Tab-separated table of C-alpha atoms and ligand atoms in Angstrom:
chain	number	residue	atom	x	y	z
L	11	UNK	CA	74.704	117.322	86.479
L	12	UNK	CA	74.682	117.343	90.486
L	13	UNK	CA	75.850	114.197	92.147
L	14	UNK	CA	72.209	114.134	93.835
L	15	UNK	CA	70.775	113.832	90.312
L	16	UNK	CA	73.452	111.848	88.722
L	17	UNK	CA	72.434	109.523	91.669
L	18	UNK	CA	68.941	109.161	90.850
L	19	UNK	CA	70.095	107.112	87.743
L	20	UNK	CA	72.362	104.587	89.148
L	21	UNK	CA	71.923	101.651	91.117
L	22	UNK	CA	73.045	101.680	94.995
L	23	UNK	CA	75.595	99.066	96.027
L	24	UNK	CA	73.389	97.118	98.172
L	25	UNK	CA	75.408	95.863	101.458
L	26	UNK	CA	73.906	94.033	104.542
L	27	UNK	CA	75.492	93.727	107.590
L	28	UNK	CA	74.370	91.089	110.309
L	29	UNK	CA	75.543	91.879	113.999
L	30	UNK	CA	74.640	91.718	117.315
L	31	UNK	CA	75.054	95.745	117.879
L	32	UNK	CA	73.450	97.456	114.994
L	33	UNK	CA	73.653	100.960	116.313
L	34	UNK	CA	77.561	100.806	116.475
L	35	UNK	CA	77.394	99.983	112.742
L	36	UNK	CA	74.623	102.093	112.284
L	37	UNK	CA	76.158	104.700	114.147
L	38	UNK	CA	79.494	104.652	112.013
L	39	UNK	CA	77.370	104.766	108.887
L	40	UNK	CA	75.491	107.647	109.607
L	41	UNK	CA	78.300	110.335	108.866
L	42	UNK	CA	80.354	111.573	106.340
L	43	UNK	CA	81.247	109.427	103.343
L	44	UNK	CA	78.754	106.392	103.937
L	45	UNK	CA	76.383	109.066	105.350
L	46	UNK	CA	76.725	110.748	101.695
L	47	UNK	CA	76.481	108.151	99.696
L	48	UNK	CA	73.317	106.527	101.360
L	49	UNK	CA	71.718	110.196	101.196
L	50	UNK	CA	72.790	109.774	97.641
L	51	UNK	CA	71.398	106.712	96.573
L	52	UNK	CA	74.568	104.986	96.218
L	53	UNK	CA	74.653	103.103	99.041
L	54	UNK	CA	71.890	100.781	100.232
L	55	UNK	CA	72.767	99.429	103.719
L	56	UNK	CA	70.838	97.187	105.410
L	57	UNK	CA	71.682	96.859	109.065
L	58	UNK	CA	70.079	93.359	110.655
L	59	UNK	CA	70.499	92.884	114.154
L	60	UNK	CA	71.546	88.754	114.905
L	61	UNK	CA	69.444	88.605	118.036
L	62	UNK	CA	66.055	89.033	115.651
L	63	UNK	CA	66.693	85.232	115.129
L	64	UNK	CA	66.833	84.450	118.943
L	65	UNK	CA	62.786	83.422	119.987
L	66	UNK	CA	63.950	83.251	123.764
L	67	UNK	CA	62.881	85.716	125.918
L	68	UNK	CA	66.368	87.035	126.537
L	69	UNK	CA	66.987	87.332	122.953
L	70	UNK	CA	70.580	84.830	123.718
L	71	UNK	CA	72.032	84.382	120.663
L	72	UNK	CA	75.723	82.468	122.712
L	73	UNK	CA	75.961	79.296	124.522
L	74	UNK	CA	78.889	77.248	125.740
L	75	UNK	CA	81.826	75.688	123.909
L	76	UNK	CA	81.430	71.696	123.496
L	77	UNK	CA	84.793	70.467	124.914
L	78	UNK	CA	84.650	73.068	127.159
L	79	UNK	CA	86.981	76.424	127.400
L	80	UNK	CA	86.833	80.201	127.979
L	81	UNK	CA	83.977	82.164	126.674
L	82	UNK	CA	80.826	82.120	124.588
L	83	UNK	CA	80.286	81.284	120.774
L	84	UNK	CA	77.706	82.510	118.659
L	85	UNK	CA	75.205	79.792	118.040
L	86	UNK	CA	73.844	78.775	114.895
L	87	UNK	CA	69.977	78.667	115.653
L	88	UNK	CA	69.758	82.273	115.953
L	89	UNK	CA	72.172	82.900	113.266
L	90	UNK	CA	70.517	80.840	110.472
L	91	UNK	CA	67.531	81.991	111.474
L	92	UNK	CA	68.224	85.718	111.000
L	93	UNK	CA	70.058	85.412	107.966
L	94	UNK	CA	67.570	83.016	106.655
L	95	UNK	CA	64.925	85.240	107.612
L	96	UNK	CA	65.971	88.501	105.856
L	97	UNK	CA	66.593	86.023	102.497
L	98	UNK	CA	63.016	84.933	102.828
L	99	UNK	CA	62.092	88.497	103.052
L	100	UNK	CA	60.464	90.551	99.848
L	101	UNK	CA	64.181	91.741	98.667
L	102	UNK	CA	65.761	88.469	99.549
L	103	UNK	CA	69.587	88.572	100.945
L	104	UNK	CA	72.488	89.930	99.246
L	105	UNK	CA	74.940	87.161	98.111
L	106	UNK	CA	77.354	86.368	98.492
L	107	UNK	CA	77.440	86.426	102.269
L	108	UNK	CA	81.112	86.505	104.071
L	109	UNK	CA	81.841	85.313	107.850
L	110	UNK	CA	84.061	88.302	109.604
L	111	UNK	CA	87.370	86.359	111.344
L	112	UNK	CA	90.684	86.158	111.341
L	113	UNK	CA	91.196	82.785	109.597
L	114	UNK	CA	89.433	84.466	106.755
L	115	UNK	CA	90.386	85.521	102.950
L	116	UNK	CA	92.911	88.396	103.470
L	117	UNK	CA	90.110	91.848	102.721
L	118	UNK	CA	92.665	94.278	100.518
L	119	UNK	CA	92.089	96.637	97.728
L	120	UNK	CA	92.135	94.149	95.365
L	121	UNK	CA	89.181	92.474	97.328
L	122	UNK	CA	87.434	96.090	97.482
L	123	UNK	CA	87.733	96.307	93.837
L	124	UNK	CA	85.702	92.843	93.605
L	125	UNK	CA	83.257	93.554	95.955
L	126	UNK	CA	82.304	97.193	94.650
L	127	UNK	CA	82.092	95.487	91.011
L	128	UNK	CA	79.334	93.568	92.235
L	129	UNK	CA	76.276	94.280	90.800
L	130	UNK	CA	74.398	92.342	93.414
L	131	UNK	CA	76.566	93.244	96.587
L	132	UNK	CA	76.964	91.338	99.205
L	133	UNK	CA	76.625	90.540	102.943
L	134	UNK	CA	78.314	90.752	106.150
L	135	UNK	CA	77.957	88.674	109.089
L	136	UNK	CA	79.938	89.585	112.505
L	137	UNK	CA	81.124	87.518	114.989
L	138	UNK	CA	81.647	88.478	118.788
L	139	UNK	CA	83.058	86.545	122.204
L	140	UNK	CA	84.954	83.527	121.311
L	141	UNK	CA	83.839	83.646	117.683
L	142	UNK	CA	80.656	81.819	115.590
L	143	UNK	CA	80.178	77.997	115.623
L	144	UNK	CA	81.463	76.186	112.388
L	145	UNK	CA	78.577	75.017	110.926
L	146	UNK	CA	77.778	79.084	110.679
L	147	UNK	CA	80.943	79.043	108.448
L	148	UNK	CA	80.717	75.708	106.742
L	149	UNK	CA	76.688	75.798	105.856
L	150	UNK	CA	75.490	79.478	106.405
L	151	UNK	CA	78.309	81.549	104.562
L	152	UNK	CA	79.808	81.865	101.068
L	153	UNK	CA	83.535	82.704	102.596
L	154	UNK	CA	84.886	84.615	105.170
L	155	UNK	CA	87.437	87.724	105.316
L	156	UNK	CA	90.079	89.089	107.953
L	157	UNK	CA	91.184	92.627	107.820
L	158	UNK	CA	93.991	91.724	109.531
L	159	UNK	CA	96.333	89.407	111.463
L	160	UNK	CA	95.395	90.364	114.926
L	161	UNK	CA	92.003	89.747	117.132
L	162	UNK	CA	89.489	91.901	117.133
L	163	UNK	CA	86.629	91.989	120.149
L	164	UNK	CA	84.063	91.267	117.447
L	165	UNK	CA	83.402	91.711	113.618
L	166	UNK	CA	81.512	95.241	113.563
L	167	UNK	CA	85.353	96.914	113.141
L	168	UNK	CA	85.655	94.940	110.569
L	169	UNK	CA	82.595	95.018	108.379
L	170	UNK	CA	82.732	99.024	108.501
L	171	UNK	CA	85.756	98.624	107.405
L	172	UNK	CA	85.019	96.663	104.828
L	173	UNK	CA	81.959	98.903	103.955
L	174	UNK	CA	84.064	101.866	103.810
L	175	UNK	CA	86.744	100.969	101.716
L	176	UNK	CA	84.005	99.302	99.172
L	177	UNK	CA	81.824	102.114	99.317
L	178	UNK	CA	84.436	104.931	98.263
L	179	UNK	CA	84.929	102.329	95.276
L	180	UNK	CA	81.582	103.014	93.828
L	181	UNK	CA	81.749	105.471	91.279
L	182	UNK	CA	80.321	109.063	92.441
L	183	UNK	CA	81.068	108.558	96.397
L	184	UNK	CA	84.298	110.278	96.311
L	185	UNK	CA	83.613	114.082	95.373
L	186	UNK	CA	86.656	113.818	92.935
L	187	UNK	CA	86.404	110.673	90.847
L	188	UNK	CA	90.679	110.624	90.489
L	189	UNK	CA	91.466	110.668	93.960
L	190	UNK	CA	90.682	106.678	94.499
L	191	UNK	CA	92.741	105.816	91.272
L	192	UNK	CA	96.016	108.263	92.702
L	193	UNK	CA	96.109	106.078	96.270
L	194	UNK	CA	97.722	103.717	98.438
L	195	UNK	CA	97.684	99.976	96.430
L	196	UNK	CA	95.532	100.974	93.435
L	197	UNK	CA	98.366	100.857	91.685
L	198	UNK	CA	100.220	97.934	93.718
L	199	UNK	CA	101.983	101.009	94.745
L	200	UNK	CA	101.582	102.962	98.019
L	201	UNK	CA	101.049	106.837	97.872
L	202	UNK	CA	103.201	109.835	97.189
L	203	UNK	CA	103.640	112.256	100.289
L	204	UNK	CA	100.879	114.845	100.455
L	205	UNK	CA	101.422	118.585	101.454
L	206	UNK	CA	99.149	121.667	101.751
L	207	UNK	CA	99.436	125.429	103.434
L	208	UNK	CA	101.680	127.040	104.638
L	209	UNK	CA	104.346	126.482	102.700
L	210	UNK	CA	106.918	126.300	105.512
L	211	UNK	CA	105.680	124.794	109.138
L	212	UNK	CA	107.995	125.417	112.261
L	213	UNK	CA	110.805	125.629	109.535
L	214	UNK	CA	109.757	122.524	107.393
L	215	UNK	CA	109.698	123.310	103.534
L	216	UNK	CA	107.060	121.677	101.254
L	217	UNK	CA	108.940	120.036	98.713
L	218	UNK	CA	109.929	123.034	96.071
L	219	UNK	CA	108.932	120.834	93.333
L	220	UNK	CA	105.319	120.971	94.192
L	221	UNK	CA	105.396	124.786	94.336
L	222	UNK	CA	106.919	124.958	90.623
L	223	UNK	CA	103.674	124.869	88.789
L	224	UNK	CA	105.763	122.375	86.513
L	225	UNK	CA	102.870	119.618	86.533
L	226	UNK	CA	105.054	117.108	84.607
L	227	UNK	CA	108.179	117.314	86.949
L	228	UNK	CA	105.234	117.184	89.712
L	229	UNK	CA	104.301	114.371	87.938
L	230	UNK	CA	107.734	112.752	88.053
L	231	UNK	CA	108.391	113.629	91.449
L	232	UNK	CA	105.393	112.041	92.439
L	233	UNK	CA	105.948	108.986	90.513
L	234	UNK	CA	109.452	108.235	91.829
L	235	UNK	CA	108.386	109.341	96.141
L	236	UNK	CA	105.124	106.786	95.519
L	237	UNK	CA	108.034	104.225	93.985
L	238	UNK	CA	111.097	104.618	96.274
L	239	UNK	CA	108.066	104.963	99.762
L	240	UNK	CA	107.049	101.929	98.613
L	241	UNK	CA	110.544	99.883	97.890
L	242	UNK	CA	111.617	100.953	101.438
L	243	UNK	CA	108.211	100.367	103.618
L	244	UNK	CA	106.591	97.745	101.597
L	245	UNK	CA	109.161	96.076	99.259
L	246	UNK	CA	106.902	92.937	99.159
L	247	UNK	CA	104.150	95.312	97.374
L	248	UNK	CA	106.730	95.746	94.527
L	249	UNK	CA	108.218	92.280	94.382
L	250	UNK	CA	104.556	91.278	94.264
L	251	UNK	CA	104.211	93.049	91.078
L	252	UNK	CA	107.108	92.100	89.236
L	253	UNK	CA	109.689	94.606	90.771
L	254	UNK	CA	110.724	97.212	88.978
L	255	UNK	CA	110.474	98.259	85.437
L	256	UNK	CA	113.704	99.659	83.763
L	257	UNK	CA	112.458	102.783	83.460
L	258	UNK	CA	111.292	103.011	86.961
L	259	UNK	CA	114.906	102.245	87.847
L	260	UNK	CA	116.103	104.813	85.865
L	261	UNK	CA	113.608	107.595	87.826
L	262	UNK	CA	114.944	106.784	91.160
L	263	UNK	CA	118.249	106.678	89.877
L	264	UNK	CA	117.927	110.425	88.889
L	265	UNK	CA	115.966	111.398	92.168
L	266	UNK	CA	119.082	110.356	93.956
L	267	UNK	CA	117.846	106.761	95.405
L	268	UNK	CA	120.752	104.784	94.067
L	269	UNK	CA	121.950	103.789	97.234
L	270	UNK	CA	117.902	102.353	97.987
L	271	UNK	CA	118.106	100.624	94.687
L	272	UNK	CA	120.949	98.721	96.004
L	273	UNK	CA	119.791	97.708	99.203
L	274	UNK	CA	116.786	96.025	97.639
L	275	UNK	CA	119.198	94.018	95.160
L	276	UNK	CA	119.172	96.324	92.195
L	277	UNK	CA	122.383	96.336	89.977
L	278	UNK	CA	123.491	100.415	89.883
C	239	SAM	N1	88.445	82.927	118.706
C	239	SAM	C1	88.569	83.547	117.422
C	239	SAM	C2	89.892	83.180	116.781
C	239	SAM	O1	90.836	82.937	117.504
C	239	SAM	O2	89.966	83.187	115.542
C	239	SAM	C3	88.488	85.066	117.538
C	239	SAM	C4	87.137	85.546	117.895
C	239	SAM	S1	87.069	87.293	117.975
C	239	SAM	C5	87.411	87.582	119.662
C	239	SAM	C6	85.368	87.650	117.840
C	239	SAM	C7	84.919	88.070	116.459
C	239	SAM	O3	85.589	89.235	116.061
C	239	SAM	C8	85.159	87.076	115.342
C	239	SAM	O4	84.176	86.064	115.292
C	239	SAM	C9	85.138	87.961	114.123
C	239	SAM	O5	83.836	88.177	113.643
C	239	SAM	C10	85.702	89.270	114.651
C	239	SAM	N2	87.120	89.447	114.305
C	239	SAM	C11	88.161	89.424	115.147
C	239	SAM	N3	89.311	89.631	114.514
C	239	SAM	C12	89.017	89.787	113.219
C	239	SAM	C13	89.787	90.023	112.045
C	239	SAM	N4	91.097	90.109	112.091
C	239	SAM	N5	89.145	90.153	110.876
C	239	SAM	C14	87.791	90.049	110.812
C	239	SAM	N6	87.008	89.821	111.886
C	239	SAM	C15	87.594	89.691	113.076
């Protein structure tokens, strides 16, 4: 069966996105992966632009800080009133619905995993200047997420990010299904080095392992690279879960990482 038809069959992960600049998102999603999977029925997103909610002439959708202070903040009249408008709409709104900002739920892979499960989807609502005013957070919103401990200008960044890493989640996107289940933290474990042609670069050798056509020592080798990568870059990823299991000990030990085992409090 083709993906195209395979498509026909399942049910899109629906995804809305509220911002003040829907052509940047819409932009964004209009090529490769998200591009695919919308042409394939897998995605459904809906892109609503914030400033549908403003009845002002200008369309202003910011006003002034109370207490004064730098910059704009998104005001909730125009806010509730686009969100609320798309939810009184035929298809209603995708719930639930999560703020975009920094002091927001952590958005990892484990959060992907939750979001692509759900059968509903969900929605997206950005934030730009000095951020939204609470009672968009406290009365409008189911939660809020943060891709990251640093400021962005405003929360389309981080809603295609979001959308992306969801949407290659959702079984069929990815043209082979294994390739999300081998990567970085699907495992709690970030991934093995990758190599392709020509076998030596400017002098550099591809690992001879990987040109033995010995899939389980490939196997192996893989195994103990994605393990010792992630002891020395991320060794809160394997404390996290649990450390190390004796026999994961035991394959670093034999690809020569004793001295790495050590370091990070192992007895060898
Ligand atoms: N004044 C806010 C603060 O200190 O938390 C930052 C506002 S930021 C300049 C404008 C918008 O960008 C936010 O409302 C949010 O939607 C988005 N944004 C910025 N950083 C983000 C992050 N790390 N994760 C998710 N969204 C972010």
């Amino acid at each position: 069966m083709t993906q195209a038809s395979s498509s026909t069959a399942a049910v899109a992960l629906r995804i809305e996105v509220f911002t003040i600049f829907p052509v940047a998102v819409e932009g964004y999603a209009d090529v490769s992966i998200l591009r695919r999977a919308r042409d394939a029925g897998l995605l459904d997103l809906r892109v609503h632009d914030l400033r549908q909610g403003a009845d002002d002439p200008h369309r202003s959708v910011d006003d002034a800080p109370f207490g004064g202070g730098a910059g704009m903040v998104l005001a909730p009249v125009p806010l509730f009133a686009a969100v609320e408008r798309v939810a009184a709409g035929a298809s209603g709104l995708a719930r639930p619905l999560f703020l975009l900002g920094p002091s927001g739920r952590p958005f990892d892979q484990r959060v992907a995993e939750e979001l692509a499960a759900r059968p509903d989807g969900f929605s997206l609502l950005c934030g730009r200047y000095e951020g939204v005013d609470q009672r968009v957070a406290d009365h409008l919103v189911d939660g809020e997420l943060s891709v990251g401990d640093y400021v962005l200008a405003g929360g389309e960044l981080a809603a295609l990010a979001v959308v992306e890493a969801v949407t290659r989640l959702v079984p069929g996107v990815l043209g082979n299904e294994a390739s999300a289940g081998d990567e970085s933290f699907s495992a709690g474990l970030l991934e093995y080095p990758q190599y392709t042609r020509p076998a030596t670069f400017r002098g550099w050798d591809v690992p001879e392992v990987l040109r033995s056509g010995d899939h389980g020592r490939i196997a192996r080798w893989r195994r103990a690279q994605s393990l010792a990568r992630t002891l020395r870059r991320r060794p809160d990823l394997v404390e996290a879960r649990g450390g190390l299991a004796p026999d994961e000990e035991e394959l670093l030990v034999e690809e020569g990482e004793v001295e790495l085992l050590r370091q990070h409090g192992y007895h060898w």
